[in-house]
Amino acid sequence: LREAVSAVTSAGNFGAVEGANAGGLRKKTWRTNSSNPRPAHRAMAGETVGIREKFSNGGRWPGDPALGAENNANCHCSVVFST
Protein backbone atom coordinates (compact mmCIF):
# COMPACT_ATOMS: atom_id res chain seq x y z
CA LEU A 1 0.00 0.00 0.00
CA ARG A 2 2.81 2.44 0.81
CA GLU A 3 4.33 1.92 -2.61
CA ALA A 4 1.01 2.71 -4.24
CA VAL A 5 0.54 5.88 -2.17
CA SER A 6 4.06 6.97 -3.11
CA ALA A 7 3.51 6.31 -6.82
CA VAL A 8 0.19 8.16 -6.87
CA THR A 9 1.68 11.12 -4.95
CA SER A 10 4.57 11.37 -7.41
CA ALA A 11 2.51 11.01 -10.58
CA GLY A 12 -0.29 13.24 -9.39
CA ASN A 13 1.99 16.06 -8.30
CA PHE A 14 4.11 15.82 -11.45
CA GLY A 15 0.98 16.11 -13.58
CA ALA A 16 -0.36 18.96 -11.48
CA VAL A 17 2.86 20.96 -11.84
CA GLU A 18 2.98 20.40 -15.60
CA GLY A 19 -0.68 21.33 -15.99
CA ALA A 20 -0.33 24.43 -13.83
CA ASN A 21 2.69 25.56 -15.81
CA ALA A 22 0.89 25.01 -19.12
CA GLY A 23 -2.05 26.98 -17.74
CA GLY A 24 0.13 29.98 -16.94
CA LEU A 25 0.40 29.61 -13.19
CA ARG A 26 3.79 30.71 -11.90
CA LYS A 27 4.06 29.65 -8.23
CA LYS A 28 3.60 26.43 -6.30
CA THR A 29 3.15 25.93 -2.57
CA TRP A 30 3.92 22.76 -0.60
CA ARG A 31 0.89 21.44 1.27
CA THR A 32 1.27 18.87 4.03
CA ASN A 33 -1.90 16.77 4.19
CA SER A 34 -1.02 14.05 6.70
CA SER A 35 -1.89 14.20 10.38
CA ASN A 36 1.54 12.67 11.05
CA PRO A 37 3.96 14.04 8.40
CA ARG A 38 7.72 13.76 8.42
CA PRO A 39 9.23 16.63 10.42
CA ALA A 40 10.94 17.89 7.24
CA HIS A 41 7.64 17.97 5.35
CA ARG A 42 5.86 19.67 8.25
CA ALA A 43 8.57 22.35 8.22
CA MET A 44 7.98 22.94 4.50
CA ALA A 45 4.20 23.38 4.80
CA GLY A 46 3.31 26.64 3.08
CA GLU A 47 6.68 27.05 1.35
CA THR A 48 6.19 28.79 -2.01
CA VAL A 49 8.62 28.77 -4.94
CA GLY A 50 8.47 29.48 -8.66
CA ILE A 51 6.72 26.84 -10.77
CA ARG A 52 10.05 25.60 -12.23
CA GLU A 53 12.08 26.02 -9.02
CA LYS A 54 12.90 23.34 -6.47
CA PHE A 55 11.62 23.40 -2.93
CA SER A 56 14.12 23.72 -0.08
CA ASN A 57 14.42 19.92 0.15
CA GLY A 58 15.60 19.76 -3.49
CA GLY A 59 12.36 18.30 -4.83
CA ARG A 60 10.37 19.69 -7.72
CA TRP A 61 7.12 18.40 -6.14
CA PRO A 62 6.10 16.06 -3.29
CA GLY A 63 6.99 12.57 -4.41
CA ASP A 64 9.74 13.73 -6.79
CA PRO A 65 11.82 10.59 -7.48
CA ALA A 66 14.98 12.66 -6.96
CA LEU A 67 14.15 12.81 -3.23
CA GLY A 68 14.56 9.07 -2.76
CA ALA A 69 12.47 6.56 -0.87
CA GLU A 70 13.28 7.99 2.56
CA ASN A 71 11.43 11.20 1.61
CA ASN A 72 8.71 9.68 -0.57
CA ALA A 73 7.48 6.52 1.13
CA ASN A 74 3.85 6.98 2.16
CA CYS A 75 3.99 10.75 1.51
CA HIS A 76 0.57 12.42 1.29
CA CYS A 77 1.80 15.96 0.52
CA SER A 78 0.60 17.95 -2.47
CA VAL A 79 1.11 21.29 -4.18
CA VAL A 80 -1.25 24.18 -4.75
CA PHE A 81 -0.71 26.85 -7.39
CA SER A 82 -1.01 30.59 -7.86
CA THR A 83 -0.14 33.30 -10.37
PDB file of N, CA and C in Angstrom:
ATOM      1  N   LEU A   1       0.813  -1.193   0.000  1.00  0.00           N
ATOM      2  CA  LEU A   1       0.000   0.000   0.000  1.00  0.00           C
ATOM      3  C   LEU A   1       0.861   1.264   0.000  1.00  0.00           C
ATOM      4  N   ARG A   2       1.945   1.262   0.762  1.00  0.00           N
ATOM      5  CA  ARG A   2       2.809   2.445   0.807  1.00  0.00           C
ATOM      6  C   ARG A   2       3.403   2.760  -0.558  1.00  0.00           C
ATOM      7  N   GLU A   3       3.773   1.709  -1.280  1.00  0.00           N
ATOM      8  CA  GLU A   3       4.335   1.920  -2.608  1.00  0.00           C
ATOM      9  C   GLU A   3       3.309   2.563  -3.530  1.00  0.00           C
ATOM     10  N   ALA A   4       2.065   2.141  -3.403  1.00  0.00           N
ATOM     11  CA  ALA A   4       1.005   2.711  -4.239  1.00  0.00           C
ATOM     12  C   ALA A   4       0.766   4.173  -3.885  1.00  0.00           C
ATOM     13  N   VAL A   5       0.729   4.489  -2.599  1.00  0.00           N
ATOM     14  CA  VAL A   5       0.544   5.879  -2.173  1.00  0.00           C
ATOM     15  C   VAL A   5       1.674   6.731  -2.716  1.00  0.00           C
ATOM     16  N   SER A   6       2.897   6.235  -2.620  1.00  0.00           N
ATOM     17  CA  SER A   6       4.065   6.974  -3.108  1.00  0.00           C
ATOM     18  C   SER A   6       3.988   7.211  -4.611  1.00  0.00           C
ATOM     19  N   ALA A   7       3.603   6.188  -5.359  1.00  0.00           N
ATOM     20  CA  ALA A   7       3.513   6.314  -6.818  1.00  0.00           C
ATOM     21  C   ALA A   7       2.418   7.301  -7.220  1.00  0.00           C
ATOM     22  N   VAL A   8       1.286   7.244  -6.556  1.00  0.00           N
ATOM     23  CA  VAL A   8       0.190   8.165  -6.873  1.00  0.00           C
ATOM     24  C   VAL A   8       0.579   9.596  -6.498  1.00  0.00           C
ATOM     25  N   THR A   9       1.230   9.782  -5.360  1.00  0.00           N
ATOM     26  CA  THR A   9       1.678  11.117  -4.953  1.00  0.00           C
ATOM     27  C   THR A   9       2.619  11.693  -5.996  1.00  0.00           C
ATOM     28  N   SER A  10       3.595  10.911  -6.422  1.00  0.00           N
ATOM     29  CA  SER A  10       4.568  11.374  -7.406  1.00  0.00           C
ATOM     30  C   SER A  10       3.904  11.719  -8.736  1.00  0.00           C
ATOM     31  N   ALA A  11       3.137  10.790  -9.266  1.00  0.00           N
ATOM     32  CA  ALA A  11       2.512  11.008 -10.580  1.00  0.00           C
ATOM     33  C   ALA A  11       1.499  12.147 -10.536  1.00  0.00           C
ATOM     34  N   GLY A  12       0.706  12.190  -9.495  1.00  0.00           N
ATOM     35  CA  GLY A  12      -0.294  13.240  -9.388  1.00  0.00           C
ATOM     36  C   GLY A  12       0.309  14.627  -9.279  1.00  0.00           C
ATOM     37  N   ASN A  13       1.356  14.754  -8.457  1.00  0.00           N
ATOM     38  CA  ASN A  13       1.990  16.063  -8.298  1.00  0.00           C
ATOM     39  C   ASN A  13       2.790  16.468  -9.530  1.00  0.00           C
ATOM     40  N   PHE A  14       3.428  15.512 -10.195  1.00  0.00           N
ATOM     41  CA  PHE A  14       4.113  15.816 -11.454  1.00  0.00           C
ATOM     42  C   PHE A  14       3.102  16.376 -12.461  1.00  0.00           C
ATOM     43  N   GLY A  15       1.999  15.665 -12.637  1.00  0.00           N
ATOM     44  CA  GLY A  15       0.980  16.108 -13.583  1.00  0.00           C
ATOM     45  C   GLY A  15       0.386  17.458 -13.214  1.00  0.00           C
ATOM     46  N   ALA A  16       0.187  17.677 -11.927  1.00  0.00           N
ATOM     47  CA  ALA A  16      -0.362  18.957 -11.478  1.00  0.00           C
ATOM     48  C   ALA A  16       0.585  20.105 -11.792  1.00  0.00           C
ATOM     49  N   VAL A  17       1.874  19.904 -11.552  1.00  0.00           N
ATOM     50  CA  VAL A  17       2.859  20.957 -11.841  1.00  0.00           C
ATOM     51  C   VAL A  17       2.904  21.241 -13.339  1.00  0.00           C
ATOM     52  N   GLU A  18       2.937  20.204 -14.154  1.00  0.00           N
ATOM     53  CA  GLU A  18       2.977  20.400 -15.603  1.00  0.00           C
ATOM     54  C   GLU A  18       1.714  21.108 -16.100  1.00  0.00           C
ATOM     55  N   GLY A  19       0.562  20.699 -15.594  1.00  0.00           N
ATOM     56  CA  GLY A  19      -0.684  21.334 -15.995  1.00  0.00           C
ATOM     57  C   GLY A  19      -0.764  22.788 -15.552  1.00  0.00           C
ATOM     58  N   ALA A  20      -0.321  23.054 -14.336  1.00  0.00           N
ATOM     59  CA  ALA A  20      -0.335  24.435 -13.826  1.00  0.00           C
ATOM     60  C   ALA A  20       0.592  25.317 -14.653  1.00  0.00           C
ATOM     61  N   ASN A  21       1.747  24.798 -14.988  1.00  0.00           N
ATOM     62  CA  ASN A  21       2.692  25.561 -15.808  1.00  0.00           C
ATOM     63  C   ASN A  21       2.095  25.846 -17.183  1.00  0.00           C
ATOM     64  N   ALA A  22       1.504  24.835 -17.798  1.00  0.00           N
ATOM     65  CA  ALA A  22       0.889  25.013 -19.117  1.00  0.00           C
ATOM     66  C   ALA A  22      -0.272  26.004 -19.054  1.00  0.00           C
ATOM     67  N   GLY A  23      -0.937  26.068 -17.911  1.00  0.00           N
ATOM     68  CA  GLY A  23      -2.055  26.980 -17.743  1.00  0.00           C
ATOM     69  C   GLY A  23      -1.656  28.386 -17.333  1.00  0.00           C
ATOM     70  N   GLY A  24      -0.352  28.638 -17.234  1.00  0.00           N
ATOM     71  CA  GLY A  24       0.126  29.977 -16.941  1.00  0.00           C
ATOM     72  C   GLY A  24       0.326  30.312 -15.476  1.00  0.00           C
ATOM     73  N   LEU A  25       0.155  29.344 -14.599  1.00  0.00           N
ATOM     74  CA  LEU A  25       0.404  29.610 -13.186  1.00  0.00           C
ATOM     75  C   LEU A  25       1.916  29.651 -12.947  1.00  0.00           C
ATOM     76  N   ARG A  26       2.357  30.469 -12.049  1.00  0.00           N
ATOM     77  CA  ARG A  26       3.791  30.710 -11.901  1.00  0.00           C
ATOM     78  C   ARG A  26       4.386  30.336 -10.548  1.00  0.00           C
ATOM     79  N   LYS A  27       3.551  30.004  -9.566  1.00  0.00           N
ATOM     80  CA  LYS A  27       4.057  29.654  -8.235  1.00  0.00           C
ATOM     81  C   LYS A  27       3.410  28.371  -7.760  1.00  0.00           C
ATOM     82  N   LYS A  28       4.138  27.646  -6.910  1.00  0.00           N
ATOM     83  CA  LYS A  28       3.603  26.435  -6.298  1.00  0.00           C
ATOM     84  C   LYS A  28       3.925  26.477  -4.806  1.00  0.00           C
ATOM     85  N   THR A  29       3.022  25.934  -4.018  1.00  0.00           N
ATOM     86  CA  THR A  29       3.153  25.929  -2.570  1.00  0.00           C
ATOM     87  C   THR A  29       3.015  24.503  -2.064  1.00  0.00           C
ATOM     88  N   TRP A  30       3.928  24.100  -1.183  1.00  0.00           N
ATOM     89  CA  TRP A  30       3.922  22.758  -0.599  1.00  0.00           C
ATOM     90  C   TRP A  30       2.801  22.683   0.423  1.00  0.00           C
ATOM     91  N   ARG A  31       1.964  21.673   0.305  1.00  0.00           N
ATOM     92  CA  ARG A  31       0.885  21.443   1.265  1.00  0.00           C
ATOM     93  C   ARG A  31       1.098  20.091   1.936  1.00  0.00           C
ATOM     94  N   THR A  32       1.139  20.102   3.248  1.00  0.00           N
ATOM     95  CA  THR A  32       1.272  18.872   4.029  1.00  0.00           C
ATOM     96  C   THR A  32      -0.125  18.422   4.428  1.00  0.00           C
ATOM     97  N   ASN A  33      -0.530  17.241   3.996  1.00  0.00           N
ATOM     98  CA  ASN A  33      -1.897  16.767   4.194  1.00  0.00           C
ATOM     99  C   ASN A  33      -2.050  15.708   5.275  1.00  0.00           C
ATOM    100  N   SER A  34      -0.970  15.134   5.728  1.00  0.00           N
ATOM    101  CA  SER A  34      -1.021  14.053   6.698  1.00  0.00           C
ATOM    102  C   SER A  34      -1.172  14.594   8.119  1.00  0.00           C
ATOM    103  N   SER A  35      -1.816  13.824   8.968  1.00  0.00           N
ATOM    104  CA  SER A  35      -1.887  14.197  10.383  1.00  0.00           C
ATOM    105  C   SER A  35      -0.596  13.841  11.108  1.00  0.00           C
ATOM    106  N   ASN A  36       0.268  13.072  10.456  1.00  0.00           N
ATOM    107  CA  ASN A  36       1.541  12.670  11.051  1.00  0.00           C
ATOM    108  C   ASN A  36       2.650  12.735   9.987  1.00  0.00           C
ATOM    109  N   PRO A  37       2.947  13.939   9.469  1.00  0.00           N
ATOM    110  CA  PRO A  37       3.955  14.042   8.398  1.00  0.00           C
ATOM    111  C   PRO A  37       5.375  13.936   8.944  1.00  0.00           C
ATOM    112  N   ARG A  38       6.313  13.698   8.054  1.00  0.00           N
ATOM    113  CA  ARG A  38       7.719  13.764   8.422  1.00  0.00           C
ATOM    114  C   ARG A  38       7.992  15.171   8.942  1.00  0.00           C
ATOM    115  N   PRO A  39       8.892  15.291   9.914  1.00  0.00           N
ATOM    116  CA  PRO A  39       9.233  16.631  10.415  1.00  0.00           C
ATOM    117  C   PRO A  39       9.699  17.569   9.295  1.00  0.00           C
ATOM    118  N   ALA A  40      10.449  17.056   8.342  1.00  0.00           N
ATOM    119  CA  ALA A  40      10.943  17.895   7.242  1.00  0.00           C
ATOM    120  C   ALA A  40       9.787  18.397   6.386  1.00  0.00           C
ATOM    121  N   HIS A  41       8.790  17.566   6.156  1.00  0.00           N
ATOM    122  CA  HIS A  41       7.639  17.966   5.345  1.00  0.00           C
ATOM    123  C   HIS A  41       6.763  18.947   6.126  1.00  0.00           C
ATOM    124  N   ARG A  42       6.617  18.727   7.419  1.00  0.00           N
ATOM    125  CA  ARG A  42       5.856  19.668   8.249  1.00  0.00           C
ATOM    126  C   ARG A  42       6.511  21.046   8.201  1.00  0.00           C
ATOM    127  N   ALA A  43       7.836  21.082   8.254  1.00  0.00           N
ATOM    128  CA  ALA A  43       8.566  22.355   8.223  1.00  0.00           C
ATOM    129  C   ALA A  43       8.397  23.076   6.890  1.00  0.00           C
ATOM    130  N   MET A  44       8.129  22.344   5.829  1.00  0.00           N
ATOM    131  CA  MET A  44       7.977  22.941   4.502  1.00  0.00           C
ATOM    132  C   MET A  44       6.549  23.386   4.205  1.00  0.00           C
ATOM    133  N   ALA A  45       5.607  23.032   5.043  1.00  0.00           N
ATOM    134  CA  ALA A  45       4.199  23.376   4.805  1.00  0.00           C
ATOM    135  C   ALA A  45       4.068  24.871   4.569  1.00  0.00           C
ATOM    136  N   GLY A  46       3.497  25.235   3.430  1.00  0.00           N
ATOM    137  CA  GLY A  46       3.306  26.637   3.077  1.00  0.00           C
ATOM    138  C   GLY A  46       4.465  27.261   2.322  1.00  0.00           C
ATOM    139  N   GLU A  47       5.540  26.510   2.104  1.00  0.00           N
ATOM    140  CA  GLU A  47       6.684  27.051   1.348  1.00  0.00           C
ATOM    141  C   GLU A  47       6.283  27.267  -0.108  1.00  0.00           C
ATOM    142  N   THR A  48       6.552  28.443  -0.628  1.00  0.00           N
ATOM    143  CA  THR A  48       6.191  28.793  -2.006  1.00  0.00           C
ATOM    144  C   THR A  48       7.440  29.106  -2.811  1.00  0.00           C
ATOM    145  N   VAL A  49       7.504  28.530  -4.011  1.00  0.00           N
ATOM    146  CA  VAL A  49       8.615  28.769  -4.943  1.00  0.00           C
ATOM    147  C   VAL A  49       8.037  28.963  -6.344  1.00  0.00           C
ATOM    148  N   GLY A  50       8.876  29.373  -7.267  1.00  0.00           N
ATOM    149  CA  GLY A  50       8.469  29.476  -8.664  1.00  0.00           C
ATOM    150  C   GLY A  50       8.107  28.114  -9.219  1.00  0.00           C
ATOM    151  N   ILE A  51       7.248  28.091 -10.216  1.00  0.00           N
ATOM    152  CA  ILE A  51       6.720  26.841 -10.771  1.00  0.00           C
ATOM    153  C   ILE A  51       7.827  25.906 -11.269  1.00  0.00           C
ATOM    154  N   ARG A  52       8.937  26.424 -11.743  1.00  0.00           N
ATOM    155  CA  ARG A  52      10.045  25.603 -12.231  1.00  0.00           C
ATOM    156  C   ARG A  52      11.203  25.511 -11.238  1.00  0.00           C
ATOM    157  N   GLU A  53      11.037  26.076 -10.047  1.00  0.00           N
ATOM    158  CA  GLU A  53      12.082  26.017  -9.021  1.00  0.00           C
ATOM    159  C   GLU A  53      11.899  24.794  -8.135  1.00  0.00           C
ATOM    160  N   LYS A  54      12.949  24.440  -7.432  1.00  0.00           N
ATOM    161  CA  LYS A  54      12.897  23.337  -6.474  1.00  0.00           C
ATOM    162  C   LYS A  54      12.562  23.881  -5.091  1.00  0.00           C
ATOM    163  N   PHE A  55      11.886  23.062  -4.318  1.00  0.00           N
ATOM    164  CA  PHE A  55      11.622  23.397  -2.929  1.00  0.00           C
ATOM    165  C   PHE A  55      12.924  23.269  -2.133  1.00  0.00           C
ATOM    166  N   SER A  56      12.904  23.705  -0.891  1.00  0.00           N
ATOM    167  CA  SER A  56      14.125  23.717  -0.081  1.00  0.00           C
ATOM    168  C   SER A  56      14.708  22.328   0.161  1.00  0.00           C
ATOM    169  N   ASN A  57      13.905  21.281  -0.003  1.00  0.00           N
ATOM    170  CA  ASN A  57      14.424  19.924   0.145  1.00  0.00           C
ATOM    171  C   ASN A  57      15.028  19.376  -1.147  1.00  0.00           C
ATOM    172  N   GLY A  58      15.030  20.180  -2.206  1.00  0.00           N
ATOM    173  CA  GLY A  58      15.596  19.764  -3.485  1.00  0.00           C
ATOM    174  C   GLY A  58      14.608  19.109  -4.426  1.00  0.00           C
ATOM    175  N   GLY A  59      13.365  18.929  -3.987  1.00  0.00           N
ATOM    176  CA  GLY A  59      12.356  18.300  -4.826  1.00  0.00           C
ATOM    177  C   GLY A  59      11.601  19.305  -5.671  1.00  0.00           C
ATOM    178  N   ARG A  60      11.173  18.849  -6.834  1.00  0.00           N
ATOM    179  CA  ARG A  60      10.367  19.685  -7.720  1.00  0.00           C
ATOM    180  C   ARG A  60       8.899  19.647  -7.324  1.00  0.00           C
ATOM    181  N   TRP A  61       8.484  18.602  -6.636  1.00  0.00           N
ATOM    182  CA  TRP A  61       7.124  18.403  -6.144  1.00  0.00           C
ATOM    183  C   TRP A  61       7.179  17.317  -5.086  1.00  0.00           C
ATOM    184  N   PRO A  62       6.159  17.193  -4.217  1.00  0.00           N
ATOM    185  CA  PRO A  62       6.102  16.064  -3.292  1.00  0.00           C
ATOM    186  C   PRO A  62       6.070  14.758  -4.084  1.00  0.00           C
ATOM    187  N   GLY A  63       6.902  13.838  -3.690  1.00  0.00           N
ATOM    188  CA  GLY A  63       6.988  12.568  -4.405  1.00  0.00           C
ATOM    189  C   GLY A  63       7.982  12.572  -5.544  1.00  0.00           C
ATOM    190  N   ASP A  64       8.724  13.660  -5.731  1.00  0.00           N
ATOM    191  CA  ASP A  64       9.743  13.732  -6.786  1.00  0.00           C
ATOM    192  C   ASP A  64      10.722  12.570  -6.591  1.00  0.00           C
ATOM    193  N   PRO A  65      10.909  11.717  -7.611  1.00  0.00           N
ATOM    194  CA  PRO A  65      11.821  10.587  -7.475  1.00  0.00           C
ATOM    195  C   PRO A  65      13.238  10.977  -7.040  1.00  0.00           C
ATOM    196  N   ALA A  66      13.644  12.203  -7.339  1.00  0.00           N
ATOM    197  CA  ALA A  66      14.979  12.655  -6.956  1.00  0.00           C
ATOM    198  C   ALA A  66      15.154  12.713  -5.439  1.00  0.00           C
ATOM    199  N   LEU A  67      14.061  12.735  -4.684  1.00  0.00           N
ATOM    200  CA  LEU A  67      14.145  12.814  -3.227  1.00  0.00           C
ATOM    201  C   LEU A  67      14.442  11.480  -2.574  1.00  0.00           C
ATOM    202  N   GLY A  68      14.268  10.392  -3.302  1.00  0.00           N
ATOM    203  CA  GLY A  68      14.559   9.070  -2.762  1.00  0.00           C
ATOM    204  C   GLY A  68      13.441   8.534  -1.878  1.00  0.00           C
ATOM    205  N   ALA A  69      13.512   7.254  -1.630  1.00  0.00           N
ATOM    206  CA  ALA A  69      12.466   6.560  -0.873  1.00  0.00           C
ATOM    207  C   ALA A  69      12.302   7.102   0.536  1.00  0.00           C
ATOM    208  N   GLU A  70      13.383   7.517   1.177  1.00  0.00           N
ATOM    209  CA  GLU A  70      13.277   7.987   2.557  1.00  0.00           C
ATOM    210  C   GLU A  70      12.423   9.254   2.680  1.00  0.00           C
ATOM    211  N   ASN A  71      12.263  10.000   1.603  1.00  0.00           N
ATOM    212  CA  ASN A  71      11.428  11.196   1.612  1.00  0.00           C
ATOM    213  C   ASN A  71      10.090  11.000   0.910  1.00  0.00           C
ATOM    214  N   ASN A  72       9.928   9.884   0.229  1.00  0.00           N
ATOM    215  CA  ASN A  72       8.715   9.680  -0.568  1.00  0.00           C
ATOM    216  C   ASN A  72       7.778   8.608  -0.035  1.00  0.00           C
ATOM    217  N   ALA A  73       8.304   7.642   0.686  1.00  0.00           N
ATOM    218  CA  ALA A  73       7.479   6.523   1.128  1.00  0.00           C
ATOM    219  C   ALA A  73       6.291   7.009   1.944  1.00  0.00           C
ATOM    220  N   ASN A  74       5.102   6.662   1.481  1.00  0.00           N
ATOM    221  CA  ASN A  74       3.851   6.979   2.159  1.00  0.00           C
ATOM    222  C   ASN A  74       3.601   8.487   2.320  1.00  0.00           C
ATOM    223  N   CYS A  75       4.171   9.297   1.461  1.00  0.00           N
ATOM    224  CA  CYS A  75       3.986  10.747   1.513  1.00  0.00           C
ATOM    225  C   CYS A  75       2.599  11.113   0.973  1.00  0.00           C
ATOM    226  N   HIS A  76       1.906  11.984   1.691  1.00  0.00           N
ATOM    227  CA  HIS A  76       0.569  12.423   1.286  1.00  0.00           C
ATOM    228  C   HIS A  76       0.558  13.914   0.921  1.00  0.00           C
ATOM    229  N   CYS A  77       1.720  14.521   0.808  1.00  0.00           N
ATOM    230  CA  CYS A  77       1.804  15.958   0.522  1.00  0.00           C
ATOM    231  C   CYS A  77       1.348  16.253  -0.903  1.00  0.00           C
ATOM    232  N   SER A  78       1.018  17.506  -1.138  1.00  0.00           N
ATOM    233  CA  SER A  78       0.599  17.949  -2.467  1.00  0.00           C
ATOM    234  C   SER A  78       1.088  19.365  -2.700  1.00  0.00           C
ATOM    235  N   VAL A  79       0.766  19.896  -3.865  1.00  0.00           N
ATOM    236  CA  VAL A  79       1.106  21.285  -4.177  1.00  0.00           C
ATOM    237  C   VAL A  79      -0.169  22.021  -4.579  1.00  0.00           C
ATOM    238  N   VAL A  80      -0.185  23.292  -4.284  1.00  0.00           N
ATOM    239  CA  VAL A  80      -1.251  24.182  -4.754  1.00  0.00           C
ATOM    240  C   VAL A  80      -0.573  25.293  -5.537  1.00  0.00           C
ATOM    241  N   PHE A  81      -1.310  25.935  -6.417  1.00  0.00           N
ATOM    242  CA  PHE A  81      -0.714  26.851  -7.389  1.00  0.00           C
ATOM    243  C   PHE A  81      -1.323  28.241  -7.329  1.00  0.00           C
ATOM    244  N   SER A  82      -0.533  29.211  -7.788  1.00  0.00           N
ATOM    245  CA  SER A  82      -1.012  30.591  -7.856  1.00  0.00           C
ATOM    246  C   SER A  82      -0.282  31.308  -8.980  1.00  0.00           C
ATOM    247  N   THR A  83      -0.767  32.511  -9.303  1.00  0.00           N
ATOM    248  CA  THR A  83      -0.139  33.296 -10.367  1.00  0.00           C
ATOM    249  C   THR A  83       1.009  34.115  -9.845  1.00  0.00           C
TER     250      THR A  83
END
